[in-house]
CSV table of N, CA, C and O in Angstrom, one decimal:
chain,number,residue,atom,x,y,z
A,1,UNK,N,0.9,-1.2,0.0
A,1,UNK,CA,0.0,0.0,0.0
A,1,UNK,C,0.9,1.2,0.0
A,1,UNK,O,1.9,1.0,0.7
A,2,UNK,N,0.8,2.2,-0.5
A,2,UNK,CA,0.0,2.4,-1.6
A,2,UNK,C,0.2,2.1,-3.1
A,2,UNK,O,1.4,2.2,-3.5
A,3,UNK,N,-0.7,1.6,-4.0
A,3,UNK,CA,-1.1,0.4,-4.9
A,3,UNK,C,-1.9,2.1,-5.9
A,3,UNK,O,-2.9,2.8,-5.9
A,4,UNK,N,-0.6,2.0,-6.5
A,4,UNK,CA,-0.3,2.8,-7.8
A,4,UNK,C,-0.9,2.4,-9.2
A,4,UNK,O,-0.3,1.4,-9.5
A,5,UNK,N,-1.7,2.8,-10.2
A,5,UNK,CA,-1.5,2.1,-11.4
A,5,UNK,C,-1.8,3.4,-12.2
A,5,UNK,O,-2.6,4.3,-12.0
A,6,UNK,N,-1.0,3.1,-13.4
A,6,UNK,CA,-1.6,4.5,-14.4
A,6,UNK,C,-1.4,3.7,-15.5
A,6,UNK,O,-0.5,2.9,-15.8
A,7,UNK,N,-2.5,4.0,-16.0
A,7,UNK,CA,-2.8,3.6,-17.7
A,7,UNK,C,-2.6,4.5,-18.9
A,7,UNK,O,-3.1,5.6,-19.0
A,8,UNK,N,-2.2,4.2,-19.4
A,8,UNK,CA,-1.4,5.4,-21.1
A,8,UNK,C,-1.9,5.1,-22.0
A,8,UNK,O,-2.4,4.0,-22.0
A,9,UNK,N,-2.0,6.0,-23.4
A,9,UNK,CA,-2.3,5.6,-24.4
A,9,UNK,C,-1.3,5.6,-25.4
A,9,UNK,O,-0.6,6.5,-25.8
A,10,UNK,N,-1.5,4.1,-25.8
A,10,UNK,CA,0.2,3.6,-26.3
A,10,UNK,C,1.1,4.8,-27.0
A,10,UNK,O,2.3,4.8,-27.0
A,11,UNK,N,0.1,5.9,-27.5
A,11,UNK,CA,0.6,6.6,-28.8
A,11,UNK,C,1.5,7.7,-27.5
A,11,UNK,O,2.4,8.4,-27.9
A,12,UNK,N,1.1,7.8,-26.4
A,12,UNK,CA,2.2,8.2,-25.6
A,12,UNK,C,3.8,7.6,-25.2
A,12,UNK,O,4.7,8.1,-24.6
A,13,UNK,N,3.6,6.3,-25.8
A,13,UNK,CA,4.7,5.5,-25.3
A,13,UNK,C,6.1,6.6,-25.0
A,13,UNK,O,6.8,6.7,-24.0
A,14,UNK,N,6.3,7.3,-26.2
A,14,UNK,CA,7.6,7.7,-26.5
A,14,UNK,C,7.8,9.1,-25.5
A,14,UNK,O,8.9,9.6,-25.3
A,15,UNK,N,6.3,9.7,-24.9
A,15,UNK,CA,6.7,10.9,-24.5
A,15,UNK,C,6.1,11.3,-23.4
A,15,UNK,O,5.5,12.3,-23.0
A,16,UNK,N,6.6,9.8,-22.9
A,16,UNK,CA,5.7,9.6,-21.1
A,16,UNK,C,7.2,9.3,-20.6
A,16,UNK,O,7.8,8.3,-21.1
A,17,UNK,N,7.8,10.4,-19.4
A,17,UNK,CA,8.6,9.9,-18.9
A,17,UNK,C,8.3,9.4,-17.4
A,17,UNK,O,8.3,10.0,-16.4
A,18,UNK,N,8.1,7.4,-17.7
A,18,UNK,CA,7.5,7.2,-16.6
A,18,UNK,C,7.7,6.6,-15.4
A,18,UNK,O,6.9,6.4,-14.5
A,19,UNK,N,9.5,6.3,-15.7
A,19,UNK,CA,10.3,6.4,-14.5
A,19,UNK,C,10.4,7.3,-13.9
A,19,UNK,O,11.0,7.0,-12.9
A,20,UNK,N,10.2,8.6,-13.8
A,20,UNK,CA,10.8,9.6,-13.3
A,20,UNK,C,9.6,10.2,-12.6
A,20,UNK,O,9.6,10.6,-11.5
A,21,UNK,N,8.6,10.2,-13.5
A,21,UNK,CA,7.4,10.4,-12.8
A,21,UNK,C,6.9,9.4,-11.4
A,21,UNK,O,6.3,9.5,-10.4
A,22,UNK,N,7.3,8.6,-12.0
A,22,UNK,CA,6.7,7.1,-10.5
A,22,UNK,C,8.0,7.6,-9.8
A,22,UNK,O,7.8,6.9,-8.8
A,23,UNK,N,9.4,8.3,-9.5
A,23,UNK,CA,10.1,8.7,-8.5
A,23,UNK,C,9.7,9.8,-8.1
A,23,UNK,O,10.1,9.8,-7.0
A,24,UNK,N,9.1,10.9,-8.3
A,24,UNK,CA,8.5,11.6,-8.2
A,24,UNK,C,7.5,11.5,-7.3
A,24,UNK,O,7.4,12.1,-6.2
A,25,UNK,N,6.8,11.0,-7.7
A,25,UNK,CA,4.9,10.7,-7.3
A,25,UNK,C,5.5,9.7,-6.1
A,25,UNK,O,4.6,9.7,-5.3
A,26,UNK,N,6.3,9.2,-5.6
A,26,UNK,CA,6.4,8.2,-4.9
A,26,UNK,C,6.6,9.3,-3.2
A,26,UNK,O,5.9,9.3,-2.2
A,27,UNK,N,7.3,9.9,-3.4
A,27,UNK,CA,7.5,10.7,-1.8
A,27,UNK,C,6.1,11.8,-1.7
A,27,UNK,O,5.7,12.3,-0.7
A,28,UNK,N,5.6,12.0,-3.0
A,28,UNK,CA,4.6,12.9,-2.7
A,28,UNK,C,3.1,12.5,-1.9
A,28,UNK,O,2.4,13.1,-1.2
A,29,UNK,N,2.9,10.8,-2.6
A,29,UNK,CA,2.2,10.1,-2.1
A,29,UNK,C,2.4,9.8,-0.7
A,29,UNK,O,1.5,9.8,0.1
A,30,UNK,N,3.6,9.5,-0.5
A,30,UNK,CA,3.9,8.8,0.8
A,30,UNK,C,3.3,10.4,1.8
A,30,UNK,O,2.5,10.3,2.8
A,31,UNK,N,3.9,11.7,1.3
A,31,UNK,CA,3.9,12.8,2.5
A,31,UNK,C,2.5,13.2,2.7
A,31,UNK,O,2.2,13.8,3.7
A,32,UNK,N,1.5,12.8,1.5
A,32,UNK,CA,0.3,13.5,1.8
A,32,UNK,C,-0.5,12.2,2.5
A,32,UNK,O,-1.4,12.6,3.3
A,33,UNK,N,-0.5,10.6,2.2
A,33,UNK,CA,-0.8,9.7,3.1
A,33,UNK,C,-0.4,9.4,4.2
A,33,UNK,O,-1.1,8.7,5.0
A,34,UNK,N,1.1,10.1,4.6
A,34,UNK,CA,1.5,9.7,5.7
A,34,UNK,C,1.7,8.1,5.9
A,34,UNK,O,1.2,7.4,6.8
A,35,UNK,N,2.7,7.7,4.8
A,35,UNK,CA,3.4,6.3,4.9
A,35,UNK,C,4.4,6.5,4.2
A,35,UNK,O,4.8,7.5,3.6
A,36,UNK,N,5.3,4.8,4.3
A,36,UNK,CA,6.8,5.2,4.3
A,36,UNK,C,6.9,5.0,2.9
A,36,UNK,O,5.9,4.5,2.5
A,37,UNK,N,7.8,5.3,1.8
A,37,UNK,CA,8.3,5.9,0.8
A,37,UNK,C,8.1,4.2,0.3
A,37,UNK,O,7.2,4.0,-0.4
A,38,UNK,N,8.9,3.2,0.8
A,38,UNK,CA,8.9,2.0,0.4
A,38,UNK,C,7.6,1.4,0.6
A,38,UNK,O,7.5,0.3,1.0
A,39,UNK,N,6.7,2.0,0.4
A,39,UNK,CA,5.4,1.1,0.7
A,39,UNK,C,5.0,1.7,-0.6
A,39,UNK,O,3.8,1.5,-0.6
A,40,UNK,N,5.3,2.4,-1.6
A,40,UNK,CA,4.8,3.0,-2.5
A,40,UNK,C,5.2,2.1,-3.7
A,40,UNK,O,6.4,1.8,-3.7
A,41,UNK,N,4.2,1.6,-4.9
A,41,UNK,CA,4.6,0.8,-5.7
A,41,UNK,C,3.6,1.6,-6.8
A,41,UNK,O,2.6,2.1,-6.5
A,42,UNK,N,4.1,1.5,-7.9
A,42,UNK,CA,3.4,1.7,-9.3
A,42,UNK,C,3.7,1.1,-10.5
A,42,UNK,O,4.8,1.4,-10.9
A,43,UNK,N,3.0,0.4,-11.4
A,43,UNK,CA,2.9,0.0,-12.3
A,43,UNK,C,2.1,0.5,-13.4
A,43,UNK,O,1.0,1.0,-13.2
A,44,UNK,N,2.6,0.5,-14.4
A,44,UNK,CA,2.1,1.2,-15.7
A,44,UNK,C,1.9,0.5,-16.8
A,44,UNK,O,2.7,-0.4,-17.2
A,45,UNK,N,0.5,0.8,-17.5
A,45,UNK,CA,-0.3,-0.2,-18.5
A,45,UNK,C,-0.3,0.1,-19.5
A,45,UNK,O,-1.3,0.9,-19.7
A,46,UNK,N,0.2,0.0,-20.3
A,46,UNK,CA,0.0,0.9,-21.9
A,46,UNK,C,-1.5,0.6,-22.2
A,46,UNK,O,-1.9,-0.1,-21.3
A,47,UNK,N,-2.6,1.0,-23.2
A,47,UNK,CA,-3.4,0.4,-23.4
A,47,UNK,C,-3.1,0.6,-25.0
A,47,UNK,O,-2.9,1.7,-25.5
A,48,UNK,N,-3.1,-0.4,-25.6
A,48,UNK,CA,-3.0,-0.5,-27.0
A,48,UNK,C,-3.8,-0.3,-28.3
A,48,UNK,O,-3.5,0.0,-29.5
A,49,UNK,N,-5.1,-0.4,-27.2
A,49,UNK,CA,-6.1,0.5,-27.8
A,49,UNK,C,-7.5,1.4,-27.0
A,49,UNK,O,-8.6,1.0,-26.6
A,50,UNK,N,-7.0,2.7,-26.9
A,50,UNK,CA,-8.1,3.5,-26.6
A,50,UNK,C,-8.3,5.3,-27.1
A,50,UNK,O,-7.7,6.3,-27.3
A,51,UNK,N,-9.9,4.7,-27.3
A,51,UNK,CA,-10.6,5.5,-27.9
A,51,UNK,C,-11.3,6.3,-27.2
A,51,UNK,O,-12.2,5.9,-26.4
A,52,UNK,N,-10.8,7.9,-27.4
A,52,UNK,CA,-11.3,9.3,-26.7
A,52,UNK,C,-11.7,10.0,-28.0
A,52,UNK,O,-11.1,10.2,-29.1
A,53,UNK,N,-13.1,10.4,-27.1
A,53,UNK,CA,-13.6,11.3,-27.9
A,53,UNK,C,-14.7,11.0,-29.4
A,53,UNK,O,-15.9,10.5,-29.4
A,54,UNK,N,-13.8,11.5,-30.3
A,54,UNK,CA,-14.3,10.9,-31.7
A,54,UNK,C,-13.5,9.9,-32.0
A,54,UNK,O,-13.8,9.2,-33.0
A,55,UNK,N,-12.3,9.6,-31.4
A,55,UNK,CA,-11.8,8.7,-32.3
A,55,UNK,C,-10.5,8.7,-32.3
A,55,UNK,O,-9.8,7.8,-31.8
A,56,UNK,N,-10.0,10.0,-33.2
A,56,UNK,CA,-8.7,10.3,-33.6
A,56,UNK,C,-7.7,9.4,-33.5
A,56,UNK,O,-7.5,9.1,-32.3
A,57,UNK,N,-6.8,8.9,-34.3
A,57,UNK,CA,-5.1,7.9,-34.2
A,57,UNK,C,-5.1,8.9,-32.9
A,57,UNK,O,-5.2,8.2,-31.9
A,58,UNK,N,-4.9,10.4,-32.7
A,58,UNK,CA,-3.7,11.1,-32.1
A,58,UNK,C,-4.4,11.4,-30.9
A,58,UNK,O,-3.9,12.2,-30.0
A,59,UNK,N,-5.5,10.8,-30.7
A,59,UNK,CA,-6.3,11.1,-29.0
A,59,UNK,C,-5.1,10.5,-28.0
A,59,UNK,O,-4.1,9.9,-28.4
A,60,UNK,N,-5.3,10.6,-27.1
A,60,UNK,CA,-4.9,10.2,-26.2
A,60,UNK,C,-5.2,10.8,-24.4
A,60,UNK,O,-5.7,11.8,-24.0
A,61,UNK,N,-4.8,9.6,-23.7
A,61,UNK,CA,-5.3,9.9,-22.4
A,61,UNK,C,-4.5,9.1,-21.1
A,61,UNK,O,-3.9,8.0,-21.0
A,62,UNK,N,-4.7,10.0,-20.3
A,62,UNK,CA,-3.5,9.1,-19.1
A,62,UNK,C,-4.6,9.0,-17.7
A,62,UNK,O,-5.4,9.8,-17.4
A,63,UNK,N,-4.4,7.8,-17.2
A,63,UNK,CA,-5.6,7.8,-15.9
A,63,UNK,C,-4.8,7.1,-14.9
A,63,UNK,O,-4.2,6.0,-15.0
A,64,UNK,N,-5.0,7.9,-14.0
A,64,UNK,CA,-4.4,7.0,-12.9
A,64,UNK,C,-5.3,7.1,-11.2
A,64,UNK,O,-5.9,8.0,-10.7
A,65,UNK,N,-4.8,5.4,-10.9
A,65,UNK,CA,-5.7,4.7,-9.6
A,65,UNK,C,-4.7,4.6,-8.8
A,65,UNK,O,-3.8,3.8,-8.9
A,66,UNK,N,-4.9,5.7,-7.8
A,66,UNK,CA,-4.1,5.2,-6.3
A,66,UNK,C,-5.4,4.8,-5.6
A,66,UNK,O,-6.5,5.4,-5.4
A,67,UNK,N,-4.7,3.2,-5.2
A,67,UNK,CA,-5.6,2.5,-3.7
A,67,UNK,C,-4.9,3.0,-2.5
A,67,UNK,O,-3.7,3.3,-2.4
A,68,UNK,N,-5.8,2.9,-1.6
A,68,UNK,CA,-5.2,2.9,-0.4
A,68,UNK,C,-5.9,2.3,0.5
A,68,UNK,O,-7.0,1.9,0.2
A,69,UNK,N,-5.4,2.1,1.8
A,69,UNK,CA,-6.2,1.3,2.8
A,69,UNK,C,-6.9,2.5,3.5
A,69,UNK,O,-6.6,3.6,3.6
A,70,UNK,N,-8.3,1.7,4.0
A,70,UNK,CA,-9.3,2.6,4.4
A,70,UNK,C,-9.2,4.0,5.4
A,70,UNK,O,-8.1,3.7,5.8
A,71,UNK,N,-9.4,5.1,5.9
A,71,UNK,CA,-9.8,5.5,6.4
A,71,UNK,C,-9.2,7.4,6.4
A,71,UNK,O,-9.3,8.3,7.2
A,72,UNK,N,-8.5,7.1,4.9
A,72,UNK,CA,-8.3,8.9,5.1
A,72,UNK,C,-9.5,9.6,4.3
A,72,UNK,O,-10.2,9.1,3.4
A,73,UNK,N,-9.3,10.9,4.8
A,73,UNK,CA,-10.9,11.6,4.7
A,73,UNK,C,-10.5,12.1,3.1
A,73,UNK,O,-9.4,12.3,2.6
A,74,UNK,N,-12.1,12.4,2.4
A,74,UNK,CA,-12.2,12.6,1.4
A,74,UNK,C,-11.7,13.8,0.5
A,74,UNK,O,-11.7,13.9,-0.8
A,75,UNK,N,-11.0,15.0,1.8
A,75,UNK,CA,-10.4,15.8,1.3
A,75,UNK,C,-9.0,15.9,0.8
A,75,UNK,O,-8.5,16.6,0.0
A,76,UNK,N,-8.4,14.5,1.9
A,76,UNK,CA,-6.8,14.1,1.6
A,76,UNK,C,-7.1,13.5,0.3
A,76,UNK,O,-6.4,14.0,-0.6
A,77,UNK,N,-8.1,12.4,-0.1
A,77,UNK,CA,-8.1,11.8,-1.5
A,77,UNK,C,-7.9,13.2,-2.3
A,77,UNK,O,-6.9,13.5,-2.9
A,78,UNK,N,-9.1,13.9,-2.2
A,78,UNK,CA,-8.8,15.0,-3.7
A,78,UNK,C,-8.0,16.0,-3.7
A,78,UNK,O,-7.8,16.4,-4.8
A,79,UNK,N,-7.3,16.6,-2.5
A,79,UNK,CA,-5.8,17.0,-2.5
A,79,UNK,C,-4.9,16.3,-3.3
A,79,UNK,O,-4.2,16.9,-4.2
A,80,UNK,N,-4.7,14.9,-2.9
A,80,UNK,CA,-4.2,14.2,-3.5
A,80,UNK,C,-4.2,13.9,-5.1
A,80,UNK,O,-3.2,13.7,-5.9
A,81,UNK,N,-5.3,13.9,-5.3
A,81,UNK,CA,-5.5,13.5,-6.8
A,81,UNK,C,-5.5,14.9,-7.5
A,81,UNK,O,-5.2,14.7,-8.7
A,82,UNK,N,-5.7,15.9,-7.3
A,82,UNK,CA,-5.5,17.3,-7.4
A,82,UNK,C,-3.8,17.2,-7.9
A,82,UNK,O,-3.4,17.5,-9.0
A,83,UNK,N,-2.9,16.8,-6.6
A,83,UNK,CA,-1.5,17.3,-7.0
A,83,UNK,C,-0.6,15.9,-7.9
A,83,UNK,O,0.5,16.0,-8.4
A,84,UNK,N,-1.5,15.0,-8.0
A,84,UNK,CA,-0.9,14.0,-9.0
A,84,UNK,C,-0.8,14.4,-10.2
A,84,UNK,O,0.3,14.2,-10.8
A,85,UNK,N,-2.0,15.0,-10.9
A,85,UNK,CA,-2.8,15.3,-12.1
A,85,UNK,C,-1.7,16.6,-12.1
A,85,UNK,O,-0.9,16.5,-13.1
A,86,UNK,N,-1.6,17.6,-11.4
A,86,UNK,CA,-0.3,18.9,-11.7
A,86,UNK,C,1.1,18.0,-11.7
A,86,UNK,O,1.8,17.8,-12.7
A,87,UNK,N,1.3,17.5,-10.7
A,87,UNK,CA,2.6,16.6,-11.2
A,87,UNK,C,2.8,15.9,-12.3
A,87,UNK,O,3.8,16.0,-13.1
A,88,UNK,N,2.1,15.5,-12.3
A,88,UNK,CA,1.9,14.6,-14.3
A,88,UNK,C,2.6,15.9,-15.3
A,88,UNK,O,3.8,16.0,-15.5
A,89,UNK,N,2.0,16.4,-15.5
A,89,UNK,CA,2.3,17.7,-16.5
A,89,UNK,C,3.9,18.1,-16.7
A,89,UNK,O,4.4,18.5,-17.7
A,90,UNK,N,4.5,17.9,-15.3
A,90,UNK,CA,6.2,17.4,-16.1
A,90,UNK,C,6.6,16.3,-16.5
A,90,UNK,O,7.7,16.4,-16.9
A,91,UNK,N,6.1,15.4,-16.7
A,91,UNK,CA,6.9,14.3,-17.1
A,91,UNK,C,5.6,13.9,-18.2
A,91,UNK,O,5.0,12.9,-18.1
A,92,UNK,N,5.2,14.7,-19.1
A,92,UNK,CA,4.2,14.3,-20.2
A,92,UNK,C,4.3,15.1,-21.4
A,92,UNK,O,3.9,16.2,-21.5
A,93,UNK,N,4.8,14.4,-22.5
A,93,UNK,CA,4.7,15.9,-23.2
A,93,UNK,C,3.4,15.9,-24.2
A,93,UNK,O,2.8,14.9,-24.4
A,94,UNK,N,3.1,17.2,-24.8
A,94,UNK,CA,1.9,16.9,-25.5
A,94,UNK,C,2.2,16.3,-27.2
A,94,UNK,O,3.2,16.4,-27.9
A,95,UNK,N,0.8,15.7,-27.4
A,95,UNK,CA,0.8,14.7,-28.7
A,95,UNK,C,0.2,15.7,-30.0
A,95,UNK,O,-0.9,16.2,-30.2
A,96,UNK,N,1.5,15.7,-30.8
A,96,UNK,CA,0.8,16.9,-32.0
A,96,UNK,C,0.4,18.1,-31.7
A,96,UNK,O,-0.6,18.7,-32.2
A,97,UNK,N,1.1,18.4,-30.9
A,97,UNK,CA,0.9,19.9,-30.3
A,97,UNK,C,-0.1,20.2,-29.0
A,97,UNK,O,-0.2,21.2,-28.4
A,98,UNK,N,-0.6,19.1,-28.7
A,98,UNK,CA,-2.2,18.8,-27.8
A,98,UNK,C,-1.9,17.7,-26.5
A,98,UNK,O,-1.8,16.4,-26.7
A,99,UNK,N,-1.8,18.5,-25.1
A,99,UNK,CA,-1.9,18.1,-24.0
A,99,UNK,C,-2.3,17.3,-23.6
A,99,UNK,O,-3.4,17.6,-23.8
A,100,UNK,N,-2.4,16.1,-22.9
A,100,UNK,CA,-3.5,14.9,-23.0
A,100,UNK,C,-4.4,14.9,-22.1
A,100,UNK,O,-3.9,14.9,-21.0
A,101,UNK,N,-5.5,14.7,-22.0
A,101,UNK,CA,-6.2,14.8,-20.7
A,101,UNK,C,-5.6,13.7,-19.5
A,101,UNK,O,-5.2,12.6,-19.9
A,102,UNK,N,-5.6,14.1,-18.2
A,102,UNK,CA,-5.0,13.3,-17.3
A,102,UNK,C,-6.1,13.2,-16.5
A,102,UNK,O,-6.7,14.3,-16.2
A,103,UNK,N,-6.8,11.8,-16.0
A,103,UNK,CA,-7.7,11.9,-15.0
A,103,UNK,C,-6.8,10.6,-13.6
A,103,UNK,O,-5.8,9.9,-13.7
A,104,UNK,N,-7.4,10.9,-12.6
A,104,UNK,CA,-6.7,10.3,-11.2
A,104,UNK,C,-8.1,10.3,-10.0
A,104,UNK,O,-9.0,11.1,-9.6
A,105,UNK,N,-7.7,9.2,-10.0
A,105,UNK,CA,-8.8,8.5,-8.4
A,105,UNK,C,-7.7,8.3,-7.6
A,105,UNK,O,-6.6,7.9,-8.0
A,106,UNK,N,-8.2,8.7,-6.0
A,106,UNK,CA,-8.0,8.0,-5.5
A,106,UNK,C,-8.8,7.4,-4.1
A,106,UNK,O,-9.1,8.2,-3.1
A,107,UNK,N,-8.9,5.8,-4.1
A,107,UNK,CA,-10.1,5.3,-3.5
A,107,UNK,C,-9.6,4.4,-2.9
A,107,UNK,O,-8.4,4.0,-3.1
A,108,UNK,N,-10.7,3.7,-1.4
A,108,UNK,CA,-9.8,2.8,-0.5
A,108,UNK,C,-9.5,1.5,-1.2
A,108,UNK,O,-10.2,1.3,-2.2
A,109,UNK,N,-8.9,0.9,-1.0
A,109,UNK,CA,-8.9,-0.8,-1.0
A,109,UNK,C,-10.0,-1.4,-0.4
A,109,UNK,O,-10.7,-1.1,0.5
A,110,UNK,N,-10.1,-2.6,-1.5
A,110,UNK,CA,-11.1,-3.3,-0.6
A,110,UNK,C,-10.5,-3.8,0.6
A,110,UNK,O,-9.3,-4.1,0.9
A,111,UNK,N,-12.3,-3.8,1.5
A,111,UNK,CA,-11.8,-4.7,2.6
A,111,UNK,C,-11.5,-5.8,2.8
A,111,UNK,O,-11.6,-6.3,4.0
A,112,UNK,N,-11.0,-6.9,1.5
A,112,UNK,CA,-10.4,-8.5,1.4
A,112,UNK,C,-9.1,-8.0,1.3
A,112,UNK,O,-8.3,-8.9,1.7
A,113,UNK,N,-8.4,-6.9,0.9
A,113,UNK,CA,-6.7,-6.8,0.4
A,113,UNK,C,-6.2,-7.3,1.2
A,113,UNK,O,-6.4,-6.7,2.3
A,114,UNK,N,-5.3,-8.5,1.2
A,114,UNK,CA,-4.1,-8.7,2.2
A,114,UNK,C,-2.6,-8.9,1.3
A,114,UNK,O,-2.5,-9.1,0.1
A,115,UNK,N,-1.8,-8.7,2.2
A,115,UNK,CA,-0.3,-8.6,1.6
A,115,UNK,C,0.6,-9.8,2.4
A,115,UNK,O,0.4,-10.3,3.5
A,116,UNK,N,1.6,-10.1,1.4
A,116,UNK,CA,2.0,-11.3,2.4
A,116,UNK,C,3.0,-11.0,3.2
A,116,UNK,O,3.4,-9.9,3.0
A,117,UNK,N,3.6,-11.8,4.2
A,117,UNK,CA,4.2,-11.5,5.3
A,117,UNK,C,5.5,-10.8,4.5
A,117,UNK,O,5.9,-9.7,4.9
A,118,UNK,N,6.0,-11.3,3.7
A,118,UNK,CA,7.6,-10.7,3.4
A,118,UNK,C,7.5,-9.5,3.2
A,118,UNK,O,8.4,-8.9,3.7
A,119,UNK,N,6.4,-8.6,2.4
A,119,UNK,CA,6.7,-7.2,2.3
A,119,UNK,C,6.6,-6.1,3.7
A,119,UNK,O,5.8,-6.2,4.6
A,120,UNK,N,7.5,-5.4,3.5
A,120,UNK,CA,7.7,-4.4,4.5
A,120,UNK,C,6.5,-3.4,4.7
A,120,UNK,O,6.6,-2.5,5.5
């Protein structure tokens, strides 16, 4: 926890920098949840095909799901998803001249999530 995922639209592949952004987003997550830096994990999905809007080859879109375990209030969530969505904006560049829309949740974990003993 916290249980990172952002999804891209492939045609971003080349101008998503998305190492640097997941080093980034990682202490920012950790300071506004109040957990440790190593509990922060993210994975990224290309999607190979998705369609915004009308259509366009050159749409594109970036979405991203931070989980967390229950109980911070709903203003830390949209603070939060607030400064993910401005952080994005450095590590993104725009496609054909055109910005991409960036949308961001973030919502508790279900109450089945368990993790196994080895992680910290």
């Amino acid at each position: 926890m916290p249980h990172i995922t952002v999804d891209y639209s492939e045609n971003l592949e080349s101008s998503f920098d998305r190492r640097a952004f997941a080093l980034a987003l990682h202490p920012l997550v950790a300071e506004t949840v109040d957990t440790k830096l190593t509990a922060c994990k993210t994975r990224f999905r290309r999607a190979d095909t998705m369609v915004v809007a009308g259509g366009a080859p050159t749409d594109a879109a970036v979405y991203i799901d931070i989980a967390l375990l229950a109980g911070r209030t709903t203003e830390l969530k949209t603070r939060l998803s607030e400064s993910v969505v401005a952080l994005l904006a450095g590590y993104l560049k725009p496609v054909d001249g055109v910005m991409p829309p960036v949308y961001a949740e973030v919502r508790d974990l279900a109450p089945s999530y368990r993790k196994s003993e080895t992680e910290s």
